mmCIF file of C-alpha atoms in Angstrom:
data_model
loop_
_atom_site.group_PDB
_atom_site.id
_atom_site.type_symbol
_atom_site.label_atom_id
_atom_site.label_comp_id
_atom_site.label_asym_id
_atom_site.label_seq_id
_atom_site.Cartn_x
_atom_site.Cartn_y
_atom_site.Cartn_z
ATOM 1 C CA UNK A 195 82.058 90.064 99.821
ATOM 2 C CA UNK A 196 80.277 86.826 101.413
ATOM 3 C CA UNK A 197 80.491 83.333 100.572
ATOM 4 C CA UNK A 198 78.508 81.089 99.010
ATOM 5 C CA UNK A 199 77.164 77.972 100.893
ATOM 6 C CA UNK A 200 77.608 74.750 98.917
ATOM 7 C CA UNK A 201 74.980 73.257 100.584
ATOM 8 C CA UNK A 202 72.307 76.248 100.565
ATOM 9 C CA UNK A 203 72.935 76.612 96.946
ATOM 10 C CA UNK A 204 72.280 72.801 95.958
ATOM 11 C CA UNK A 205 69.374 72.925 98.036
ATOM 12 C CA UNK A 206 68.353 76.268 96.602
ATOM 13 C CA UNK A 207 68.742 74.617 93.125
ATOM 14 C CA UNK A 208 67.262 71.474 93.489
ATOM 15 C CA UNK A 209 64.102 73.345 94.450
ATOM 16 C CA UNK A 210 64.437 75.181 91.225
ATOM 17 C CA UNK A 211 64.774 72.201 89.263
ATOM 18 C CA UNK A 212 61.820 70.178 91.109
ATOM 19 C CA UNK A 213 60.037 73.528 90.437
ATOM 20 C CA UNK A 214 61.158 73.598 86.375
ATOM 21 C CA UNK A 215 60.613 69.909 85.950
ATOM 22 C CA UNK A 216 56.633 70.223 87.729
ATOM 23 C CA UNK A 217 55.970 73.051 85.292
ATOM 24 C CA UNK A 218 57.535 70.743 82.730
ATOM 25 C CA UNK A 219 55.121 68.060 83.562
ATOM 26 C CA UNK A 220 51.812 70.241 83.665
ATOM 27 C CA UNK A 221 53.151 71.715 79.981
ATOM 28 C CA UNK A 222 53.616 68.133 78.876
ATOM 29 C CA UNK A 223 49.642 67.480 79.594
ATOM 30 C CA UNK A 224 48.563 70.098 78.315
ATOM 31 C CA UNK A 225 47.548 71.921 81.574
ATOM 32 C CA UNK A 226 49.616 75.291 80.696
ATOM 33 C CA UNK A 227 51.323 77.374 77.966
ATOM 34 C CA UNK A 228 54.637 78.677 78.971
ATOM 35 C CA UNK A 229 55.918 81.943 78.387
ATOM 36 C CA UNK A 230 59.819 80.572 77.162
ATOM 37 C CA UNK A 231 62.390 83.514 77.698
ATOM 38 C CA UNK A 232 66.319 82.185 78.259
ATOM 39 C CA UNK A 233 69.121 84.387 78.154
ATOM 40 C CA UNK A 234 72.707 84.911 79.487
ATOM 41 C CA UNK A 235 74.056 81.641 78.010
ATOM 42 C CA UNK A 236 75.111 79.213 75.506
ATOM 43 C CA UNK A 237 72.580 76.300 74.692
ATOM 44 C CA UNK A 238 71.786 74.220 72.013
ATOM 45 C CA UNK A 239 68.558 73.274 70.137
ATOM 46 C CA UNK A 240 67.500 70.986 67.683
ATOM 47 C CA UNK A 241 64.565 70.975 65.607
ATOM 48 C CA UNK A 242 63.598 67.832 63.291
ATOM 49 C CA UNK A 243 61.077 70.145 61.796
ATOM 50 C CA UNK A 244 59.726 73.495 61.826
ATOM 51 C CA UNK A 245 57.068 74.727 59.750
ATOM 52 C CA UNK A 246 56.128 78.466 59.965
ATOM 53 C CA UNK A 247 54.389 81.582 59.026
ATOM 54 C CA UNK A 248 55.558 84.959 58.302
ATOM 55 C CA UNK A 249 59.690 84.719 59.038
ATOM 56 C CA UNK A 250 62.294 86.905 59.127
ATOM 57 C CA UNK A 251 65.926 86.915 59.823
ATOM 58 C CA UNK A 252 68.379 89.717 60.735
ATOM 59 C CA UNK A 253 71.781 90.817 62.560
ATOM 60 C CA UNK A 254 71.467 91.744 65.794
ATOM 61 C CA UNK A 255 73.453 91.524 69.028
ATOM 62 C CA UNK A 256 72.548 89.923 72.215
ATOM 63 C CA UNK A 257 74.018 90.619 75.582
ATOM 64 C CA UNK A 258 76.287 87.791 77.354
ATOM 65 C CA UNK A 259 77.370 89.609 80.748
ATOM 66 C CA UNK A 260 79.200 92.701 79.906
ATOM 67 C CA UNK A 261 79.922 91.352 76.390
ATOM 68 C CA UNK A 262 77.547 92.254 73.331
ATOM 69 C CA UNK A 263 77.915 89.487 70.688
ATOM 70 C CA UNK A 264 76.316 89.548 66.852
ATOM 71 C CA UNK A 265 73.601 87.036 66.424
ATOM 72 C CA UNK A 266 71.452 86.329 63.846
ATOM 73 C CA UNK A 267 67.905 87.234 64.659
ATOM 74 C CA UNK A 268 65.241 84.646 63.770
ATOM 75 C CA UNK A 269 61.909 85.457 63.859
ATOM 76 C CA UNK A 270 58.366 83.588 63.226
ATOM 77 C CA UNK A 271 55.233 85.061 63.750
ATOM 78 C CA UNK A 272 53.410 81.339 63.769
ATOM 79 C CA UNK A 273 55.760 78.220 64.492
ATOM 80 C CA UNK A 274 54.948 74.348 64.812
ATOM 81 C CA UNK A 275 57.803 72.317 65.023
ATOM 82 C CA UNK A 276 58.530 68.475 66.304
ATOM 83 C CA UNK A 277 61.210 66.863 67.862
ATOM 84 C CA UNK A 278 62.790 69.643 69.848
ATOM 85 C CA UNK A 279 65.456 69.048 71.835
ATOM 86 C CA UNK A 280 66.978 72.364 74.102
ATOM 87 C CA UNK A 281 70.380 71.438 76.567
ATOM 88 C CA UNK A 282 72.618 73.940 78.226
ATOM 89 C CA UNK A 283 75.682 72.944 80.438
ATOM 90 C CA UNK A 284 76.899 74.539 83.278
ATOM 91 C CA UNK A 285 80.874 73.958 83.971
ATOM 92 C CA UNK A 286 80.794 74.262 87.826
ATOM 93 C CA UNK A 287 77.704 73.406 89.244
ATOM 94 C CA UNK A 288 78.090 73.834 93.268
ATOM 95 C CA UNK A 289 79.195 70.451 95.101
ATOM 96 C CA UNK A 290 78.714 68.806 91.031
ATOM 97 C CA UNK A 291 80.593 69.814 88.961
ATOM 98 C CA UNK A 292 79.565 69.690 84.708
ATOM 99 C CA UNK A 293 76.173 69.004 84.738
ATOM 100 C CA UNK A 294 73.923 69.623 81.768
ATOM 101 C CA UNK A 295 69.967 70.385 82.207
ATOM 102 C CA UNK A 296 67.858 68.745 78.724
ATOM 103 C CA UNK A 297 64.666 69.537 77.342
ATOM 104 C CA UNK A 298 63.137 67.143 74.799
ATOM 105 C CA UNK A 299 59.783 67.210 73.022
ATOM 106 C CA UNK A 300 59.893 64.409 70.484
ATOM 107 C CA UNK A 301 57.294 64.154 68.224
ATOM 108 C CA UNK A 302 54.931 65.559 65.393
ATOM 109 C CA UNK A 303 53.985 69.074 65.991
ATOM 110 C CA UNK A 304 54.776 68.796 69.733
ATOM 111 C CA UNK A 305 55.651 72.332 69.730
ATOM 112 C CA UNK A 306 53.500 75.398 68.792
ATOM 113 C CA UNK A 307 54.666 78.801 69.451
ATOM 114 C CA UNK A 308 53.061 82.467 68.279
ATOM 115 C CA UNK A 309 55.970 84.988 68.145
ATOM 116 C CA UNK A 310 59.071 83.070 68.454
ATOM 117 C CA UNK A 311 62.196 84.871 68.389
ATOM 118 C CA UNK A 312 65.717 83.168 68.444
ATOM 119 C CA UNK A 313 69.260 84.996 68.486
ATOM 120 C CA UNK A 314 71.782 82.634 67.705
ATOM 121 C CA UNK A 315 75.313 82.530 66.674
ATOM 122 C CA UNK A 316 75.751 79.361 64.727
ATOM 123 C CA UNK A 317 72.598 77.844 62.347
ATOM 124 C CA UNK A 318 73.108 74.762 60.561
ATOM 125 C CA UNK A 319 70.636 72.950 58.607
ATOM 126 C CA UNK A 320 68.294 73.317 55.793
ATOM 127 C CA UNK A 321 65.892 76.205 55.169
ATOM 128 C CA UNK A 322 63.035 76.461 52.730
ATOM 129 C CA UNK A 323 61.060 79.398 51.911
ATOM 130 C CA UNK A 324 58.252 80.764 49.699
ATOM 131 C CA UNK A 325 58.254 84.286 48.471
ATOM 132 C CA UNK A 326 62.112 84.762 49.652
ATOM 133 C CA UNK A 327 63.259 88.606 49.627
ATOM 134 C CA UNK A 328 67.044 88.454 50.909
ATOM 135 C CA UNK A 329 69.094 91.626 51.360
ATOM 136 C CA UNK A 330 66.352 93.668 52.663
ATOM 137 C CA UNK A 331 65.979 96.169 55.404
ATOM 138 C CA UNK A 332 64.400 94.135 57.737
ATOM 139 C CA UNK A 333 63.038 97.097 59.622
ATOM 140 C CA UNK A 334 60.748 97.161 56.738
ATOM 141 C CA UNK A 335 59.204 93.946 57.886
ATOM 142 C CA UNK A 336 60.115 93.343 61.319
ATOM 143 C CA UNK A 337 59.625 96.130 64.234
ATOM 144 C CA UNK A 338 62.170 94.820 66.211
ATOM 145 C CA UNK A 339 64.933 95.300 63.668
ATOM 146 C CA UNK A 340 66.897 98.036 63.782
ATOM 147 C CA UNK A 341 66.995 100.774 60.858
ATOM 148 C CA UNK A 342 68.504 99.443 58.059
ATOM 149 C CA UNK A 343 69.387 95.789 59.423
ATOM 150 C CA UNK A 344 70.099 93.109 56.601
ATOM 151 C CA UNK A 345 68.009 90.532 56.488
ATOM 152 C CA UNK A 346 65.508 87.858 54.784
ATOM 153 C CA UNK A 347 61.857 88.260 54.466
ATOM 154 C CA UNK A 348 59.205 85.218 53.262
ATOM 155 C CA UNK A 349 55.770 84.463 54.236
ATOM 156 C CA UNK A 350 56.005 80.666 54.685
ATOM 157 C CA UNK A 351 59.401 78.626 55.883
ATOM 158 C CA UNK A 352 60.099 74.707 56.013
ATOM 159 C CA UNK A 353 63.200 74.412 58.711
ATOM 160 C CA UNK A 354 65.701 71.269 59.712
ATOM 161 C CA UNK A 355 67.540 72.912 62.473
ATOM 162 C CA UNK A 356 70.419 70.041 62.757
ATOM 163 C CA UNK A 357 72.175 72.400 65.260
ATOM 164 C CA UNK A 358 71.532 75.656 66.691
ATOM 165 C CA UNK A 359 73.886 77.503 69.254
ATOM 166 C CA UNK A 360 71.489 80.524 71.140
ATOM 167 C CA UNK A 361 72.142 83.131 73.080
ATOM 168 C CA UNK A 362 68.312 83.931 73.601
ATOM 169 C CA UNK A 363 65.199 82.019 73.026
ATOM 170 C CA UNK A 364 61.664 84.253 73.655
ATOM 171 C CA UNK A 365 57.227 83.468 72.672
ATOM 172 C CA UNK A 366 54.924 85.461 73.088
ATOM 173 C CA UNK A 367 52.911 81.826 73.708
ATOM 174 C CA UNK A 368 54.805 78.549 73.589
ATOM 175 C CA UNK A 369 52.637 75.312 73.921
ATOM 176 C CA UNK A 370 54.727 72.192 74.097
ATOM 177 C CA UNK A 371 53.282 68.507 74.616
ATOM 178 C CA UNK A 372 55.958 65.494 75.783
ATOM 179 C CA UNK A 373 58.098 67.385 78.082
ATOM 180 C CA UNK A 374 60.709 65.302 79.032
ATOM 181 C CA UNK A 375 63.650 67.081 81.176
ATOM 182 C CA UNK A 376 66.570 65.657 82.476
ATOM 183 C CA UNK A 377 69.653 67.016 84.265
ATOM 184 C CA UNK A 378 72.352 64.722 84.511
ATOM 185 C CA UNK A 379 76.346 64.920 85.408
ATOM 186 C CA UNK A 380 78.893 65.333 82.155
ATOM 187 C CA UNK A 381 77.265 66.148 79.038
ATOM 188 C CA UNK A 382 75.691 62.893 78.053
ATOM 189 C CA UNK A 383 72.358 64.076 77.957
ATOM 190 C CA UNK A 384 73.102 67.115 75.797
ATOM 191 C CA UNK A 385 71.339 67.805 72.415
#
């Protein structure tokens, strides 16, 4: 097998980043939607508050390499949320070291996404829903389910997300407004 070139993979990195922050920037004025779809590793997100329509939440699993791990399955046909913050860290960056990438859209409703989908291992905050039906097959309400899944059903949801460790994080449409991304040594930056 080859080797990888420190320097060709900074370089080859940096573009991507100069290339993720620019699409940052146009998102942040409003000049595009993004199509979010992450995968393959830890990250964390925080949410100051989420208001949404039509949520469900089941067990599911999510693939991490050649691992499958169980994840609860979030899903919310219509989201709006403010002050979202979204960091990942990579151990061994090439020629870095730890460096951790951060997302942050602070403010009210700076976030509006149609479809959104989370899997995520660890949830804690504070939940509030109307028309609750808990225990349910959430086949029964959700396609992507599968047969007989447990889950939670309500038509409206009020979320705090004080900490949220994904594995995946998909819209079908995701409009965010005050993009600010940083990627910095350590894990200072981190949500």
């Amino acid at each position: 097998m080859g080797r990888i070139n420190g320097k060709k993979a900074a370089v080859a990195l940096t573009a991507g980043l100069v290339g993720f922050a620019g699409t940052g920037m146009a998102v942040a004025k409003g000049g595009i939607s993004a199509n979010l779809a992450l995968s393959g590793s830890f990250f964390t997100v925080t949410i100051g508050g989420l208001s949404g329509q039509d949520f469900s939440l089941f067990m599911d699993n999510d693939a991490k390499g050649d691992d499958h791990l169980p994840v609860a399955r979030v899903k919310i046909k219509e989201a709006k949320a403010s002050d979202l913050c979204l960091s990942t860290t990579v151990p061994d960056l090439p020629a870095v070291g730890e460096a951790t990438l951060s997302l942050r859209a602070n403010g009210q409703n700076s976030v509006d996404a149609d479809d959104l989908i989370v899997g995520s291992t660890d949830i804690k905050g504070s939940l509030r829903m109307a028309d609750p039906n808990l225990g349910i097959d959430a086949s029964q309400v959700n396609p992507e389910a599968p047969d007989d899944a447990w889950g939670l059903h309500s038509k409206d949801v009020q979320i705090v997300a004080e900490k949220i460790i994904a594995t995946s994080v998909g819209a079908k449409q995701l409009n965010v407004s005050g993009v600010e991304a940083s990627v910095r040594r350590g894990t200072e930056n981190a949500c």
